[in-house]
Coordinates of C-alpha atoms in Angstrom, one line a residue:
X1 CA 0.4 -0.1 0.1
X2 CA 1.4 3.6 -0.9
X3 CA 2.5 5.5 1.9
X4 CA 0.6 9.5 1.9
X5 CA 1.2 12.7 3.4
X6 CA -0.4 16.1 2.8
X7 CA 1.0 19.3 3.0
X8 CA -0.4 21.1 6.0
X9 CA -3.4 24.1 6.3
X10 CA -2.8 26.7 8.5
X11 CA -4.3 25.9 11.8
X12 CA -4.6 21.8 11.2
X13 CA -1.5 21.0 12.7
X14 CA -0.5 18.9 15.4
X15 CA 2.7 17.6 16.9
X16 CA 1.8 13.8 15.9
X17 CA 0.6 14.6 12.3
X18 CA 3.7 17.7 11.6
X19 CA 6.0 14.8 13.0
X20 CA 4.4 11.9 10.2
X21 CA 4.5 14.5 7.2
X22 CA 8.4 15.0 8.3
X23 CA 9.1 11.3 8.7
X24 CA 7.4 10.7 5.0
X25 CA 9.3 13.6 3.9
X26 CA 12.2 12.4 5.2
X27 CA 11.9 8.6 3.9
X28 CA 11.8 10.1 0.6
X29 CA 14.2 12.6 0.2
X30 CA 15.7 12.8 -3.4
X31 CA 19.7 13.5 -4.4
X32 CA 20.9 16.7 -3.3
X33 CA 18.0 17.4 -1.0
X34 CA 19.2 18.0 2.8
X35 CA 16.9 18.0 6.0
X36 CA 18.0 20.6 8.9
X37 CA 17.3 19.8 12.8
X38 CA 13.6 21.2 12.4
X39 CA 13.3 18.9 9.0
X40 CA 12.6 21.8 6.7
X41 CA 14.5 20.8 3.3
X42 CA 16.0 22.5 1.1
X43 CA 17.3 21.0 -2.5
X44 CA 21.1 21.2 -2.8
X45 CA 21.8 23.5 -5.7
X46 CA 18.8 23.8 -7.4
X47 CA 17.4 27.3 -7.3
X48 CA 14.1 28.6 -6.6
X49 CA 11.8 29.3 -9.7
X50 CA 11.5 33.1 -8.6
X51 CA 15.3 33.4 -9.0
X52 CA 16.5 36.2 -11.4
X53 CA 19.4 34.1 -11.8
X54 CA 17.3 31.4 -13.4
X55 CA 15.1 34.0 -15.6
X56 CA 12.3 31.6 -14.0
X57 CA 8.5 33.0 -13.2
X58 CA 7.9 32.9 -9.7
X59 CA 5.2 30.5 -9.3
X60 CA 6.6 28.4 -11.9
X61 CA 4.0 26.6 -14.5
X62 CA 1.5 26.1 -11.9
X63 CA 1.2 29.2 -10.1
X64 CA 2.4 26.8 -7.1
X65 CA -1.1 25.3 -7.3
X66 CA -2.0 21.9 -5.4
X67 CA -0.8 18.6 -6.4
X68 CA -1.3 15.4 -5.4
X69 CA 1.0 14.1 -2.7
X70 CA 0.6 10.7 -2.9
X71 CA 3.9 8.9 -2.7
X72 CA 4.3 5.3 -4.9
X73 CA 4.7 2.0 -2.9
X74 CA 7.9 1.6 -1.1
X75 CA 8.0 -1.9 -3.1
X76 CA 9.5 -1.5 -6.6
X77 CA 7.8 -2.9 -9.7
X78 CA 9.2 -6.2 -10.1
X79 CA 8.1 -6.8 -14.3
X80 CA 6.8 -10.1 -14.7
X81 CA 5.8 -11.0 -18.7
X82 CA 1.7 -10.1 -19.4
X83 CA -0.1 -9.5 -22.3
X84 CA -1.1 -5.6 -22.7
X85 CA -4.7 -5.1 -22.8
X86 CA -5.0 -2.8 -25.1
X87 CA -2.5 -4.0 -27.5
X88 CA -2.1 -7.7 -26.9
X89 CA 2.0 -7.6 -26.8
X90 CA 4.1 -8.5 -24.2
X91 CA 4.6 -6.2 -21.3
X92 CA 6.3 -6.0 -18.3
X93 CA 3.3 -5.6 -15.7
X94 CA 4.5 -4.5 -12.0
X95 CA 1.9 -2.9 -9.2
X96 CA -1.1 -1.5 -10.2
X97 CA 0.5 2.3 -9.1
X98 CA 3.1 1.5 -12.2
X99 CA 0.3 1.3 -14.7
X100 CA 0.1 4.7 -16.8
X101 CA -3.2 5.3 -19.3
X102 CA -2.6 4.4 -22.8
X103 CA -3.3 7.5 -24.5
X104 CA -1.2 9.1 -21.4
X105 CA 2.0 7.1 -22.1
X106 CA 1.6 7.5 -25.8
X107 CA 1.8 11.3 -24.6
X108 CA 5.0 11.5 -23.0
X109 CA 7.1 9.4 -25.5
X110 CA 6.5 11.6 -28.3
X111 CA 6.9 14.5 -26.2
X112 CA 10.4 13.0 -25.1
X113 CA 10.7 12.0 -29.1
X114 CA 10.0 15.1 -29.9
X115 CA 12.4 17.1 -27.6
X116 CA 15.4 14.9 -28.4
X117 CA 15.3 15.9 -32.0
X118 CA 14.9 19.9 -31.2
X119 CA 16.8 20.0 -27.9
X120 CA 18.9 16.8 -27.6
X121 CA 21.0 18.1 -25.1
X122 CA 18.5 18.6 -22.6
X123 CA 18.2 14.7 -22.4
X124 CA 14.4 14.5 -21.1
X125 CA 13.4 11.4 -19.9
X126 CA 9.5 10.5 -20.4
X127 CA 9.5 9.1 -16.9
X128 CA 10.2 12.2 -15.6
X129 CA 6.7 14.0 -17.7
X130 CA 4.6 10.8 -16.0
X131 CA 5.8 11.7 -12.6
X132 CA 4.9 15.5 -13.0
X133 CA 1.5 14.0 -14.7
X134 CA 0.7 12.0 -11.5
X135 CA 1.7 14.6 -9.0
X136 CA -0.5 17.5 -11.3
X137 CA -3.4 15.5 -12.2
X138 CA -3.3 11.6 -11.3
X139 CA -2.6 11.3 -15.3
X140 CA -5.3 13.0 -16.3
X141 CA -7.4 11.2 -13.5
X142 CA -6.7 8.0 -14.9
X143 CA -6.4 8.6 -18.3
X144 CA -9.9 10.1 -19.1
X145 CA -9.2 11.0 -21.9
X146 CA -10.4 10.7 -26.0
X147 CA -9.0 9.3 -28.5
X148 CA -7.6 12.8 -29.3
X149 CA -5.8 13.1 -25.8
X150 CA -8.9 16.1 -24.7
X151 CA -10.0 15.5 -21.1
X152 CA -14.0 14.6 -21.1
X153 CA -14.0 17.4 -19.1
X154 CA -11.3 20.2 -18.1
X155 CA -9.1 19.8 -15.1
X156 CA -8.8 23.0 -13.0
X157 CA -7.0 23.8 -9.9
X158 CA -8.5 26.3 -6.8
X159 CA -8.9 30.0 -7.5
X160 CA -5.5 31.6 -6.7
X161 CA -7.3 34.1 -5.2
X162 CA -4.5 34.2 -2.3
X163 CA -6.4 32.4 0.0
X164 CA -3.6 29.7 0.7
X165 CA -2.5 30.1 -2.9
X166 CA -0.8 32.3 -4.6
X167 CA -2.8 35.5 -5.5
X168 CA -2.6 36.0 -9.5
X169 CA -5.6 37.9 -10.8
X170 CA -7.4 36.9 -14.3
X171 CA -4.9 37.3 -17.0
X172 CA -6.9 35.4 -19.7
X173 CA -10.6 36.8 -19.5
X174 CA -11.2 32.9 -18.6
X175 CA -10.7 32.0 -22.0
X176 CA -8.8 28.9 -20.6
X177 CA -10.0 28.7 -17.2
X178 CA -13.8 29.8 -17.4
X179 CA -12.8 32.1 -14.1
X180 CA -12.6 36.0 -15.2
X181 CA -12.1 36.6 -11.8
X182 CA -8.8 34.9 -10.7
X183 CA -6.4 32.9 -13.0
X184 CA -6.6 28.9 -11.9
X185 CA -4.2 25.9 -13.1
X186 CA -5.1 24.0 -15.9
X187 CA -5.2 20.6 -17.8
X188 CA -3.4 17.8 -17.0
X189 CA 0.2 19.4 -16.5
X190 CA -1.9 22.2 -14.6
X191 CA -0.3 25.4 -16.8
X192 CA -1.7 29.0 -15.2
X193 CA -3.0 30.5 -18.1
X194 CA -0.4 33.7 -18.2
X195 CA 2.3 30.6 -18.8
X196 CA 0.2 28.5 -21.5
X197 CA -0.1 31.7 -23.5
X198 CA 3.6 31.5 -23.9
X199 CA 4.6 27.9 -23.6
X200 CA 1.4 25.9 -25.2
X201 CA 2.6 23.7 -27.8
X202 CA 0.7 21.6 -30.3
X203 CA 1.6 18.0 -29.7
X204 CA -1.3 16.6 -31.7
X205 CA -0.8 18.3 -34.9
X206 CA -4.6 19.5 -35.0
X207 CA -3.5 23.4 -35.2
X208 CA -4.6 24.0 -31.6
X209 CA -2.6 24.9 -28.8
X210 CA -5.2 23.1 -25.7
X211 CA -3.8 22.7 -22.2
X212 CA -6.8 20.0 -21.8
X213 CA -5.2 18.0 -24.5
X214 CA -2.6 15.9 -23.0
X215 CA -0.2 15.8 -26.1
X216 CA -0.3 19.5 -26.0
X217 CA 0.3 19.6 -22.3
X218 CA 2.8 17.3 -22.2
X219 CA 5.2 18.9 -24.9
X220 CA 5.1 21.8 -23.7
X221 CA 5.9 21.0 -20.2
X222 CA 8.4 19.1 -21.8
X223 CA 10.0 22.6 -23.5
X224 CA 9.1 24.1 -20.4
X225 CA 11.5 21.9 -18.4
X226 CA 14.1 22.0 -21.1
X227 CA 14.5 25.8 -21.2
X228 CA 17.8 27.8 -20.1
X229 CA 19.6 25.2 -22.0
X230 CA 19.1 22.8 -19.3
X231 CA 20.7 19.0 -18.9
X232 CA 18.3 17.2 -17.5
X233 CA 20.6 14.5 -16.8
X234 CA 22.6 16.5 -14.2
X235 CA 20.6 16.1 -11.0
X236 CA 21.1 19.7 -10.1
X237 CA 19.8 20.8 -13.3
X238 CA 16.9 18.5 -13.3
X239 CA 15.9 19.5 -9.1
X240 CA 15.8 23.3 -10.8
X241 CA 13.8 22.3 -13.9
X242 CA 11.3 21.0 -11.0
X243 CA 11.4 23.7 -8.9
X244 CA 10.8 26.1 -11.4
X245 CA 7.9 24.4 -12.4
X246 CA 6.1 24.4 -8.6
X247 CA 8.8 26.1 -6.3
X248 CA 8.0 23.5 -3.2
X249 CA 11.2 20.9 -2.0
X250 CA 7.9 18.9 -0.8
X251 CA 7.0 18.9 -4.6
X252 CA 10.8 18.0 -6.0
X253 CA 10.8 15.0 -3.3
X254 CA 7.2 13.8 -4.6
X255 CA 8.3 14.1 -8.2
X256 CA 11.6 12.8 -8.2
X257 CA 9.8 9.8 -6.2
X258 CA 7.5 8.8 -8.7
X259 CA 10.6 9.5 -11.2
X260 CA 12.9 6.7 -9.7
X261 CA 9.7 4.4 -9.3
X262 CA 8.5 4.7 -13.4
X263 CA 12.2 4.0 -14.1
X264 CA 12.1 0.8 -12.3
X265 CA 9.3 0.0 -14.4
X266 CA 6.0 0.9 -15.3
X267 CA 3.5 -0.4 -18.2
X268 CA 0.1 0.5 -20.2
X269 CA -3.3 0.2 -19.1
X270 CA -6.7 1.3 -20.8
X271 CA -7.6 4.7 -20.7
X272 CA -9.9 5.6 -17.5
X273 CA -8.6 3.1 -15.6
X274 CA -5.3 4.3 -14.1
X275 CA -4.9 4.9 -10.5
X276 CA -5.9 8.1 -9.0
X277 CA -4.3 9.6 -6.0
X278 CA -6.2 10.3 -3.2
X279 CA -4.1 13.1 -1.0
X280 CA -3.2 17.0 -2.3
X281 CA -0.9 19.4 -0.5
X282 CA -3.7 21.6 0.2
X283 CA -5.9 19.6 2.6
X284 CA -4.9 17.6 5.7
X285 CA -4.4 13.8 5.1
X286 CA -7.3 13.2 7.2
X287 CA -9.2 14.7 5.6
X288 CA -12.3 13.0 3.1
X289 CA -12.1 14.9 0.5
X290 CA -8.5 16.5 -0.6
X291 CA -10.5 19.3 -3.0
X292 CA -12.3 20.8 -0.1
X293 CA -11.0 21.4 3.3
X294 CA -12.9 19.6 6.2
X295 CA -14.8 22.0 8.4
X296 CA -13.8 22.2 12.1
X297 CA -16.5 20.8 14.4
X298 CA -17.3 22.8 17.4
X299 CA -16.6 21.2 20.6
X300 CA -19.3 21.0 22.8
X301 CA -19.0 22.6 26.4
X302 CA -18.1 20.2 29.1
X303 CA -20.0 19.9 32.3
X304 CA -19.5 21.1 35.5
X305 CA -18.9 18.8 38.2
X306 CA -21.3 19.5 41.3
X307 CA -19.8 20.2 45.0
X308 CA -20.1 17.4 47.2
X309 CA -21.2 15.0 44.6
X310 CA -24.7 16.4 45.1
X311 CA -27.8 17.6 43.3
X312 CA -27.5 21.3 43.3
X313 CA -29.9 23.7 41.7
X314 CA -28.0 26.3 41.5
X315 CA -27.2 26.9 37.6
X316 CA -23.9 26.6 36.3
X317 CA -22.3 29.8 35.5
X318 CA -21.4 30.1 31.5
X319 CA -17.7 31.3 30.7
X320 CA -17.8 34.5 29.1
X321 CA -18.1 34.6 25.0
X322 CA -14.7 35.1 23.6
X323 CA -14.7 37.9 21.2
X324 CA -13.0 37.4 17.8
X325 CA -10.4 40.0 16.8
X326 CA -11.0 42.2 13.6
X327 CA -8.7 40.8 11.3
X328 CA -5.7 43.1 10.4
X329 CA -5.5 44.1 7.0
X330 CA -3.6 42.3 4.9
X331 CA -0.5 44.1 3.4
X332 CA -0.4 44.7 -0.5
X333 CA 2.3 42.1 -2.1
X334 CA 5.3 43.9 -4.1
X335 CA 3.4 43.5 -7.4
X336 CA 0.0 45.0 -6.2
X337 CA 2.6 48.2 -5.2
X338 CA 3.5 48.7 -8.9
X339 CA 2.1 51.7 -10.7
X340 CA 4.4 51.6 -14.1
X341 CA 7.5 50.1 -15.4
X342 CA 10.5 52.7 -16.7
X343 CA 13.3 52.2 -19.2
X344 CA 16.2 51.5 -17.1
X345 CA 18.9 53.1 -19.6
X346 CA 18.4 50.1 -22.4
X347 CA 21.0 50.8 -24.9
X348 CA 20.4 50.5 -28.8
X349 CA 19.2 46.9 -29.5
X350 CA 21.0 46.4 -33.1
X351 CA 22.8 43.3 -34.3
X352 CA 23.8 41.5 -37.4
X353 CA 22.6 38.6 -38.4
X354 CA 23.6 35.6 -36.3
X355 CA 25.3 37.3 -33.7
X356 CA 24.3 38.7 -30.1
X357 CA 23.0 41.9 -29.3
X358 CA 25.1 44.5 -27.2
X359 CA 22.5 46.4 -25.3
X360 CA 20.0 44.4 -23.1
X361 CA 16.5 45.1 -22.3
X362 CA 16.1 46.9 -18.6
X363 CA 12.9 48.3 -17.0
X364 CA 12.1 49.6 -13.4
X365 CA 9.0 48.5 -11.7
X366 CA 8.0 51.6 -10.0
X367 CA 5.4 53.0 -7.0
X368 CA 3.1 55.8 -7.9
X369 CA 5.9 57.8 -5.7
X370 CA 8.2 56.6 -8.8
X371 CA 9.9 54.6 -6.0
X372 CA 12.0 51.1 -7.2
X373 CA 10.0 48.0 -6.5
X374 CA 11.9 45.3 -5.6
X375 CA 10.6 41.3 -5.9
X376 CA 8.3 42.0 -8.9
X377 CA 8.4 39.6 -11.5
X378 CA 8.7 41.1 -15.0
X379 CA 8.4 39.4 -18.2
X380 CA 10.3 40.0 -21.5
X381 CA 8.8 38.7 -24.5
X382 CA 9.9 38.9 -28.0
X383 CA 7.4 39.8 -31.0
X384 CA 7.3 39.7 -34.7
X385 CA 8.4 38.1 -37.6
X386 CA 11.6 36.7 -36.1
X387 CA 13.9 33.9 -35.2
X388 CA 15.8 35.9 -32.7
X389 CA 15.7 34.5 -28.9
X390 CA 17.2 35.5 -25.6
X391 CA 20.3 33.4 -24.7
X392 CA 19.2 29.6 -24.4
X393 CA 16.6 29.8 -27.3
X394 CA 13.3 31.1 -25.6
X395 CA 11.1 33.7 -26.7
X396 CA 10.3 34.6 -23.2
X397 CA 11.7 35.2 -19.7
X398 CA 10.9 36.5 -16.5
X399 CA 12.9 38.0 -14.2
X400 CA 12.5 39.2 -10.5
X401 CA 13.1 43.1 -9.9
X402 CA 16.6 43.5 -7.3
X403 CA 16.7 45.6 -4.6
X404 CA 16.8 48.9 -6.9
X405 CA 13.3 47.6 -8.7
X406 CA 15.5 46.7 -12.2
X407 CA 15.0 43.9 -14.2
X408 CA 17.4 43.1 -17.1
X409 CA 16.3 40.6 -19.8
X410 CA 18.8 38.3 -20.7
X411 CA 21.3 38.9 -23.7
X412 CA 19.5 38.7 -27.6
X413 CA 20.9 36.6 -29.7
X414 CA 19.7 37.6 -33.8
X415 CA 18.8 34.8 -36.2
X416 CA 19.0 34.8 -39.9
X417 CA 15.8 36.8 -40.4
X418 CA 16.7 40.5 -40.8
X419 CA 14.2 43.8 -39.6
X420 CA 12.8 44.9 -36.7
X421 CA 11.1 43.1 -34.1
X422 CA 9.3 44.4 -30.7
X423 CA 10.4 43.4 -26.9
X424 CA 7.8 44.0 -24.6
X425 CA 8.3 44.3 -20.8
X426 CA 4.9 43.9 -18.8
X427 CA 4.3 43.1 -14.9
X428 CA 3.5 39.8 -14.3
X429 CA 0.4 39.5 -12.1
X430 CA -0.8 43.0 -13.0
X431 CA -3.1 44.3 -15.6
X432 CA -0.5 47.4 -16.6
X433 CA 0.7 48.8 -19.5
X434 CA 3.9 47.5 -20.8
X435 CA 6.9 48.8 -22.5
X436 CA 8.0 48.0 -26.2
X437 CA 11.4 47.8 -27.6
X438 CA 12.3 48.2 -31.6
X439 CA 15.1 45.6 -31.9
X440 CA 16.7 45.7 -35.5
X441 CA 18.6 42.8 -36.9
X442 CA 20.9 43.8 -39.8
X443 CA 22.0 41.6 -42.7
X444 CA 25.3 39.6 -42.2
X445 CA 28.4 42.0 -44.7
X446 CA 31.1 41.6 -46.4
X447 CA 33.9 44.3 -47.4
X448 CA 36.2 42.5 -49.6
X449 CA 35.5 39.6 -52.5
X450 CA 38.1 38.3 -54.4
X451 CA 38.4 35.2 -56.7
X452 CA 40.0 31.9 -55.4
X453 CA 41.7 31.0 -58.8
X454 CA 43.4 33.0 -61.2
X455 CA 42.6 30.8 -64.3
X456 CA 41.3 33.4 -67.1
X457 CA 37.8 32.9 -68.1
X458 CA 37.6 32.2 -71.9
X459 CA 35.0 30.7 -74.3
X460 CA 34.4 30.0 -78.0
X461 CA 31.0 31.6 -79.3
X462 CA 27.7 29.2 -78.7
X463 CA 30.0 27.3 -76.1
X464 CA 30.2 27.2 -72.2
X465 CA 32.9 28.2 -69.9
X466 CA 35.0 25.5 -68.7
X467 CA 35.8 27.0 -65.1
X468 CA 32.9 28.4 -62.8
X469 CA 33.2 31.4 -61.0
X470 CA 34.3 31.3 -57.8
X471 CA 34.9 33.8 -54.9
X472 CA 35.2 34.3 -51.4
X473 CA 34.1 37.0 -49.2
X474 CA 35.5 38.7 -46.1
X475 CA 34.6 41.5 -43.5
X476 CA 37.7 43.3 -41.8
X477 CA 40.0 40.9 -42.5
X478 CA 37.5 38.3 -41.2
X479 CA 35.5 35.2 -43.2
X480 CA 31.8 36.4 -44.1
X481 CA 29.5 33.7 -44.2
X482 CA 26.2 33.5 -45.2
X483 CA 26.1 37.1 -46.8
X484 CA 23.5 37.9 -49.2
X485 CA 25.1 38.8 -53.1
X486 CA 24.0 39.5 -56.5
X487 CA 25.5 38.8 -60.0
X488 CA 24.8 40.6 -63.0
X489 CA 26.4 40.5 -66.4
X490 CA 26.7 44.4 -67.2
X491 CA 27.0 46.2 -70.5
X492 CA 30.3 48.0 -69.6
X493 CA 32.5 49.2 -66.0
X494 CA 30.4 52.7 -66.8
X495 CA 27.0 51.0 -67.4
X496 CA 25.8 48.8 -64.6
X497 CA 22.8 47.9 -66.4
X498 CA 22.5 44.1 -67.4
X499 CA 23.5 42.9 -71.1
X500 CA 21.5 42.1 -73.7
X501 CA 24.2 40.0 -75.5
X502 CA 27.5 37.8 -74.7
X503 CA 27.8 35.0 -71.8
X504 CA 24.7 34.0 -69.8
X505 CA 23.6 31.8 -66.9
X506 CA 20.4 29.2 -67.3
X507 CA 17.9 29.5 -65.4
X508 CA 16.3 25.8 -64.1
X509 CA 13.9 25.7 -66.9
X510 CA 16.8 26.1 -69.5
X511 CA 16.3 30.0 -70.2
X512 CA 18.8 32.3 -70.8
X513 CA 18.9 34.8 -67.6
X514 CA 21.6 37.6 -67.1
X515 CA 21.2 38.6 -63.3
X516 CA 21.3 36.2 -60.2
X517 CA 19.8 37.2 -56.7
X518 CA 19.5 35.4 -53.7
X519 CA 23.0 34.3 -53.8
X520 CA 24.4 33.4 -50.0
X521 CA 28.3 32.9 -49.6
X522 CA 28.8 29.5 -47.4
X523 CA 30.4 29.2 -43.8
X524 CA 33.5 29.9 -45.2
X525 CA 32.6 32.9 -47.1
X526 CA 32.9 31.3 -50.8
X527 CA 30.6 31.7 -53.1
X528 CA 30.2 29.7 -56.2
X529 CA 28.4 30.6 -59.1
X530 CA 26.5 28.4 -61.8
X531 CA 27.8 27.6 -65.3
X532 CA 28.1 30.5 -67.7
X533 CA 27.6 29.7 -71.6
X534 CA 28.3 32.4 -75.0
X535 CA 26.2 33.1 -77.6
X536 CA 27.4 34.1 -80.8
X537 CA 29.0 37.4 -79.6
X538 CA 32.6 38.0 -79.4
X539 CA 34.9 40.1 -77.2
X540 CA 35.7 40.9 -73.9
X541 CA 32.2 41.0 -71.5
X542 CA 31.8 42.0 -67.4
X543 CA 30.5 39.7 -64.9
X544 CA 30.2 42.3 -61.6
X545 CA 29.2 40.6 -58.0
X546 CA 28.0 42.7 -55.2
X547 CA 27.0 41.9 -51.6
X548 CA 25.5 43.5 -48.8
X549 CA 28.0 45.9 -47.0
X550 CA 29.8 47.1 -50.1
X551 CA 31.8 44.8 -51.1
X552 CA 31.8 44.8 -55.5
X553 CA 34.1 42.5 -57.5
X554 CA 33.9 42.7 -61.3
X555 CA 35.4 39.6 -63.5
X556 CA 36.4 40.0 -67.2
X557 CA 34.9 36.8 -69.4
X558 CA 36.3 36.5 -72.8
X559 CA 34.7 34.8 -76.0
X560 CA 36.5 34.7 -79.0
X561 CA 36.6 31.7 -82.0
X562 CA 39.1 29.2 -81.4
X563 CA 42.6 29.5 -83.3
X564 CA 43.0 28.0 -86.3

């Protein structure tokens, strides 16, 4: 039988129950987790999710919502050959807790395969997704999903209204969670709407990003865990990724316990027949309903013994009714005190394609009195038709403001797409106007072009040139790779218009063309032009090649009759 524990709510603790909870945690400690003399735990070098150094979202993907606290059985699954109830193939069958519904299991494995291709350095194991799926939703409520992987009914966490949970006001107008006042965690992997908005993925190829679809949610969770170039085969980085998902040491311990259990053996069970956990982190372990905290009963007033053992007729005086002090007003959170964002001396955001930007976006969260506000989450989002990213390959980064109220985004890295895009800074958890910054990616450049050979380029009328024109581009003496170029057969050195006679290229259909566009040097700065042909005109002709950045080279082409 599995051991269970619950994270206790305020006012519901006793010494005995607290001791049991600490003992359960200690028995299930994960690598890198230590316990102090009071039973409090910390996770090695793993940073909390709101740490500015990680760029993580305070509150993580789930907003630190409740999760199932059931632990796997102490006895590891002992596989024995058996036939799968869904496929008829031989599988290893262990304890009932090791069974994962077929569609849910397929979603985890497909997500692992996609991440293995797109981010091979992450080394994401599907068992980690299974462990998080178990803790977050009991494997989509035991696999209650349709054939496409969508849950039969939405899986919603409690309102994040600050009453025992994080305070996250509505960010999606109820589009994902149906709540226009406060956000709720949604779906099998329990994403909060503000995170799903940028982290959501289409895992089943239906053109939609649905947090209630296990394929979409599993793939999104995989990408979320693999952010910041993490290598999940390194324990400290795996710990950081899990804490970034839900910032709780108890959560880390529980997920790692299930991860280890699934690594020792699991099997496929039909959808809808998975084992659903019964204990949640937002309820007392003895509570009959994990979703609704038990209401404490009112103790009866003990009878007062009568003096001398006789039957006195004097009424027993009632104790005075205690007065309940008025609750003190809850002080506003730092986020609630932010009035606006101000620029914090952001430099000019310009970079050449494929290089890093020299300046970083920096903003300051300020109160109405224009004072900096610390410990506020600021989200930086890249918007527009661009392949530029922040360091680590992400288009979104969340940073916590420092003591002066300043948050600096990670460095921007330009992709190959040139032009302008926008970096938007907003305060997480507040509906405030953001700040937009324009960033520009300029084309790669070359300032010099040279031929790689010196053989004269000659041809007879109606023939073809034996040698192809090959050039090399450099910029400030360094190789200029991936630089755009244009080649034109021109009329003369003083007339760069296209010639209408003499040498020519052929297009894909064999037609004559005398201008080539969309040329690009290779990674070594080399540009090899297609084969040249000659018509019946004789003489010396010119081929001019131009690159982005101003490099120009004119090459002579001679067409003459063969010597008799």
